Short mmCIF file of C-alpha atoms and ligand atoms in Angstrom, two decimals:
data_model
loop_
_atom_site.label_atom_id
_atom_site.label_comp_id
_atom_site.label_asym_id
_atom_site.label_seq_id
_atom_site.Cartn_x
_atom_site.Cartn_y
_atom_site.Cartn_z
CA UNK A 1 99.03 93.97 79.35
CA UNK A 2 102.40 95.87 78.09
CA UNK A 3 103.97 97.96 80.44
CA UNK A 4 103.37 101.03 78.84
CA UNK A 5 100.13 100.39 78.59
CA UNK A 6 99.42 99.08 82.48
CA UNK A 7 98.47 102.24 84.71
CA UNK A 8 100.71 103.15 88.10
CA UNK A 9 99.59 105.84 89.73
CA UNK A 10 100.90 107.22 93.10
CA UNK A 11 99.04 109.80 95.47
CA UNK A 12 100.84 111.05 98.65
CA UNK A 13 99.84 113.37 101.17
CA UNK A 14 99.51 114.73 104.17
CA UNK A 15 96.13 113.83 106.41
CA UNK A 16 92.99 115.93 104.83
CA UNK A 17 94.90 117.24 101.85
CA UNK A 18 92.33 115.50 99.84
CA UNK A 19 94.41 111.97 98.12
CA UNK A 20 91.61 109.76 98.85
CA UNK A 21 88.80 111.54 97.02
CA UNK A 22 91.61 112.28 94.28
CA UNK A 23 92.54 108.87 93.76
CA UNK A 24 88.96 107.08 94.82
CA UNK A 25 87.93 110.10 91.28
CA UNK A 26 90.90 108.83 88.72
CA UNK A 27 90.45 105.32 89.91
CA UNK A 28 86.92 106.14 88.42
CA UNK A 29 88.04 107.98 85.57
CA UNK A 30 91.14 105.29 84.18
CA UNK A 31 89.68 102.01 85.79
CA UNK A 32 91.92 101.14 87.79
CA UNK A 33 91.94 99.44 91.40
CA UNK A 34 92.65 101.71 93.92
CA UNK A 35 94.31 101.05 97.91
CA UNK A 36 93.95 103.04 100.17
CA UNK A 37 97.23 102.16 102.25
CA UNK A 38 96.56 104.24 105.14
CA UNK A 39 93.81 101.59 105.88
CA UNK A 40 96.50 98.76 106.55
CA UNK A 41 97.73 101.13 109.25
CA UNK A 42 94.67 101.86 110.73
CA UNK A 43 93.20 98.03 110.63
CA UNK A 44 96.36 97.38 113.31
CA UNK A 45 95.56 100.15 115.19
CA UNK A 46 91.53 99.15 115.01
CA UNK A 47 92.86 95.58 116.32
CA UNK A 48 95.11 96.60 118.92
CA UNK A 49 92.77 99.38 120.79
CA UNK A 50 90.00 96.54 120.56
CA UNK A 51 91.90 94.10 122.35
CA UNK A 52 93.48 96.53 124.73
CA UNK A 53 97.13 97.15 123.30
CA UNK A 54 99.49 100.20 123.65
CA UNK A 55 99.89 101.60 120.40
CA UNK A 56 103.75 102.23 121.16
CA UNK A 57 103.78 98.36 121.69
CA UNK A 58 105.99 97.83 118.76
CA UNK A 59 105.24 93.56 119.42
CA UNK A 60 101.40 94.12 120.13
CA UNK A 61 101.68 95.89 116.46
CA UNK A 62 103.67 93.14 114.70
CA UNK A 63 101.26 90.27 116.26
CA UNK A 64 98.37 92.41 114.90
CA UNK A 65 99.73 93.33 111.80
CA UNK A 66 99.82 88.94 111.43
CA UNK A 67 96.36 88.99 111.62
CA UNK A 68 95.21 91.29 109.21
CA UNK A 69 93.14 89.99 106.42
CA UNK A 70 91.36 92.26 103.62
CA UNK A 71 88.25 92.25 106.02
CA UNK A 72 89.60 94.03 108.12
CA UNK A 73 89.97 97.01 105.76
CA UNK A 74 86.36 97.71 105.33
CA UNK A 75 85.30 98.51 108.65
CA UNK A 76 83.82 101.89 109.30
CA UNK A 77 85.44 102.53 112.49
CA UNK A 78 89.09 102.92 110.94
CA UNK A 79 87.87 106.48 110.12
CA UNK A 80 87.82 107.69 113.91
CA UNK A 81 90.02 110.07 114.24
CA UNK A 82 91.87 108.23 117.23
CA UNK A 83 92.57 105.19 115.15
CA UNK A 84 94.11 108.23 112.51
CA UNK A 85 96.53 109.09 115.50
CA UNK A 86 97.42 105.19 116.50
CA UNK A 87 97.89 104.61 112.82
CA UNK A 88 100.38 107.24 113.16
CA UNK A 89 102.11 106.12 116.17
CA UNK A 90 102.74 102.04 114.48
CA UNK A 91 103.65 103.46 111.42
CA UNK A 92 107.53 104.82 112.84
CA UNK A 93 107.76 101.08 113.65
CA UNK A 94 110.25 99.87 110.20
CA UNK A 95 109.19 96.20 110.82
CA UNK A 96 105.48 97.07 111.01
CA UNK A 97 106.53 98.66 107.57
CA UNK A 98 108.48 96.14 105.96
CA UNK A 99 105.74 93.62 106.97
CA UNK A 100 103.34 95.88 105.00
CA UNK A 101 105.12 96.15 102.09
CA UNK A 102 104.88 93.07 100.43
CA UNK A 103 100.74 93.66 100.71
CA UNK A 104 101.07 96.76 98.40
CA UNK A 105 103.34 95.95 96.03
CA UNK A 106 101.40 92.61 95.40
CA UNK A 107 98.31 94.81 95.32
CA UNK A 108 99.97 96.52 92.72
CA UNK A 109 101.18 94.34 90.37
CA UNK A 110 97.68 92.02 90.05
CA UNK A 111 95.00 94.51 88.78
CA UNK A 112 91.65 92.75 88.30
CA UNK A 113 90.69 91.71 85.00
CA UNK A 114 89.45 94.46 82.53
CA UNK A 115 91.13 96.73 85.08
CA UNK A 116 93.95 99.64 83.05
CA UNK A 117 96.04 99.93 86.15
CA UNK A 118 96.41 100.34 89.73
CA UNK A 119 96.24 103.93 92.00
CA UNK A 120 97.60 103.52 95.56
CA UNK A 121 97.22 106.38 97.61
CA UNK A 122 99.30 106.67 101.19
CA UNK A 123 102.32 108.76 102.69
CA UNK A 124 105.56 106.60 100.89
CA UNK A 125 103.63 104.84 98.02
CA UNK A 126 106.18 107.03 95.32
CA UNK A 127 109.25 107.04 97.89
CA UNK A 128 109.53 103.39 99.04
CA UNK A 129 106.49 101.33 97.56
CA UNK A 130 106.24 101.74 94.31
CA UNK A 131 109.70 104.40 92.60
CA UNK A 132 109.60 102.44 89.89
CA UNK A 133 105.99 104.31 89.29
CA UNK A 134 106.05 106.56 86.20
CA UNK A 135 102.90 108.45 87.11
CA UNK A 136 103.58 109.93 91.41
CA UNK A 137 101.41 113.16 92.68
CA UNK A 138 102.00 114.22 95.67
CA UNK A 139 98.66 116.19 97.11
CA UNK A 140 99.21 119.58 99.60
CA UNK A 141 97.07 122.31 101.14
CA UNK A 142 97.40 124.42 104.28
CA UNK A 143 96.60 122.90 107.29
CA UNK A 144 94.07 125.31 108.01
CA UNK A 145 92.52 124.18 104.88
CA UNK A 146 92.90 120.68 105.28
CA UNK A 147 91.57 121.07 108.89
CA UNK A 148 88.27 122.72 107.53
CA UNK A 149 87.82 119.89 105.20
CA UNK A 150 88.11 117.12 107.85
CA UNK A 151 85.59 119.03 110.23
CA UNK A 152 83.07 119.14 107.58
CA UNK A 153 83.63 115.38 107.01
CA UNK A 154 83.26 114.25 110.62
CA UNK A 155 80.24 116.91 110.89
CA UNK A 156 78.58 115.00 107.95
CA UNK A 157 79.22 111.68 109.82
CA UNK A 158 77.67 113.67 112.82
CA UNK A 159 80.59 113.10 114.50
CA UNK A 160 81.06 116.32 117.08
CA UNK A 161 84.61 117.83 116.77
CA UNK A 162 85.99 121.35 116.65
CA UNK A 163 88.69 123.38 114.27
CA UNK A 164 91.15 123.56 116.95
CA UNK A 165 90.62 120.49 118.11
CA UNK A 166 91.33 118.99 114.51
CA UNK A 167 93.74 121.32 113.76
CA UNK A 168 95.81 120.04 117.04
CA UNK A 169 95.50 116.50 116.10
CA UNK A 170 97.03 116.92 112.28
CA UNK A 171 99.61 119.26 112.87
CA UNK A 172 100.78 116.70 115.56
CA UNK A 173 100.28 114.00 113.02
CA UNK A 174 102.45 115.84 110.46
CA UNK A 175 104.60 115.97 112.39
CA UNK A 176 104.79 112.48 113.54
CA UNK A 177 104.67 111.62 109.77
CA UNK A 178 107.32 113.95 108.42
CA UNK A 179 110.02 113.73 110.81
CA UNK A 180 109.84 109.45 111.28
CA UNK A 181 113.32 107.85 110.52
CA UNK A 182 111.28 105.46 108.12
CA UNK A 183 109.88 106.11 104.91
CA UNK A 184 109.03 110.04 105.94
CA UNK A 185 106.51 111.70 104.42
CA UNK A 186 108.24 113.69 101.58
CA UNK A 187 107.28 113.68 97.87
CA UNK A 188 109.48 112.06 95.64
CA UNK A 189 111.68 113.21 92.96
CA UNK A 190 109.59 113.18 89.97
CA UNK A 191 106.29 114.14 91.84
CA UNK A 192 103.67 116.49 90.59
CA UNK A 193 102.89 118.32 93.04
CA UNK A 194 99.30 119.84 93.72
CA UNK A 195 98.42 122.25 96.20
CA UNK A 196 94.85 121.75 96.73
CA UNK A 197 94.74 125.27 99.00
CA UNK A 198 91.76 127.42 96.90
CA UNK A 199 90.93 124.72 94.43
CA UNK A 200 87.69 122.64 94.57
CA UNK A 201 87.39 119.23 93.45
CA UNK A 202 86.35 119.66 89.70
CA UNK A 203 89.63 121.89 89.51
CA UNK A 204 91.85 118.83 91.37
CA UNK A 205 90.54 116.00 89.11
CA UNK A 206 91.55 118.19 86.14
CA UNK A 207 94.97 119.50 87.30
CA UNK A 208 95.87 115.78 88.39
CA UNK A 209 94.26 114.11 84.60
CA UNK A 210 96.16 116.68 82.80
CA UNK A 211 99.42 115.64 84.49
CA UNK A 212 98.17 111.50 84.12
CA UNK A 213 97.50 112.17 80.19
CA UNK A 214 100.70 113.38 79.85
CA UNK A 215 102.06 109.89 81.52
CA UNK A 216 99.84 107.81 79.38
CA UNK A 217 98.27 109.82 76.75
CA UNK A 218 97.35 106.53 74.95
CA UNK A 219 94.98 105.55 78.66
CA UNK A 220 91.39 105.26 77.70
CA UNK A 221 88.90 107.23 79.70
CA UNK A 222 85.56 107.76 81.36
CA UNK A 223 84.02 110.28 82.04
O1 C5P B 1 95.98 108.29 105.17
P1 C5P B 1 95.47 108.03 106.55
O2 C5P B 1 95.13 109.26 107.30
O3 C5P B 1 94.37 107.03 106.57
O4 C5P B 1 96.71 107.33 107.31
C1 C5P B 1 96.73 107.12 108.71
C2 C5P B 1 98.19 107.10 109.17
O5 C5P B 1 98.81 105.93 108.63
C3 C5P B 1 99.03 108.27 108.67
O6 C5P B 1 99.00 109.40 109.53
C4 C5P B 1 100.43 107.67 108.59
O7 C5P B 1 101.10 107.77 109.81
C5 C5P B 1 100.17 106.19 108.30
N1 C5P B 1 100.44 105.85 106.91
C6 C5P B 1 101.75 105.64 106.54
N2 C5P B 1 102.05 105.25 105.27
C7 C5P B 1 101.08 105.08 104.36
C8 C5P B 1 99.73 105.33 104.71
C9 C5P B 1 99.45 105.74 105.99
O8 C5P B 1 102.66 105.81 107.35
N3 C5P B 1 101.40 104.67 103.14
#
């Protein structure tokens, strides 16, 4: 595979802007294998609430973080919304970063066969992962907006939450994510950036494929 040929796509994002169903939707579209990276953070913060740790245990992360195999990323309990807040709190720690780094970039550079690329999806994936990527979005809405979205996902899981409630929890989140000393979230450089605010998906995909063609207008495509 030449490199102009071989797919990188980055999506960043605050929670609930919508980067998951955008990249899980051009992973589709461009066959490519996708990571969601904000798994890897919640898998250590799924291991150390089951065994009893302090999430501002920067050791108790670093031992789990040694245990994590890809197993451990398809467990439906990383989607509570606590693990989304412990995520939050071991991801300021730079070694539990660093230690996760070399996961994603070797992610990234060994697609599966008959695969046109790789999509990672995270908060630093254009920043620190992967700059080198020619193709980075970096996915917004208002968090009143993204706050809707999440309470109609958790209602679909029949999960029982509120708006305020949810809209407490990101905000604080944000702002755990954006003001970090490591790897903040910020969009890089040469991001497109797409403020989801008023659009619906169909609208997304397009905006974000119009932007990718223009990357690698030679990519083949499904539809
Ligand atoms: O994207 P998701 O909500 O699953 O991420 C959970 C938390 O993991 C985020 O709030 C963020 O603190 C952290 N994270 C990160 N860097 C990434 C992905 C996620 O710091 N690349």
């Amino acid at each position: 595979m030449d490199k102009t040929s071989f797919i990188i796509i980055t999506v960043d994002g605050p929670a609930g802007a919508g980067k998951g169903t955008l990249a899980a939707r051009l992973a589709q579209i461009y066959s490519l294998d996708f990571l969601d990276t904000g798994l890897l953070y919640r898998a250590v913060a799924l291991k150390m609430l089951e065994s009893g740790e302090d999430f501002n245990d920067k050791e108790a992360a670093l031992r789990a973080v040694l245990l994590l195999n890809s197993d451990d990323l398809i467990n439906p309990s990383l989607r509570n919304e606590a693990i989304g807040s412990g995520a939050s709190i071991i991801a300021v720690f730079p070694e539990v970063r660093s230690a996760l780094l070399a996961f994603q970039r070797n992610f990234a550079s060994n697609p599966s066969p008959g695969k046109q690329g790789v999509i990672l999806d995270g908060r630093d994936i254009g920043l620190v992962i992967l700059p080198e990527a020619p193709c980075k979005i970096f996915v917004t809405a208002s968090p009143e907006v993204r706050a809707e979205r999440r309470l109609k996902e958790l209602h679909q899981k029949k999960i029982y939450s509120t708006f305020e409630l949810i809209l407490e929890d990101m905000e604080e989140r944000d702002t755990r994510d954006r003001m970090r000393k490591i790897s903040p979230l910020r969009p890089a450089k040469d991001a497109f950036i797409l403020d989801t605010t008023g659009l619906n998906l169909q609208d997304v995909v397009e905006k974000a494929s119009f932007f990718v063609d223009s990357i690698y207008p030679q990519a083949h495509k499904n539809q």
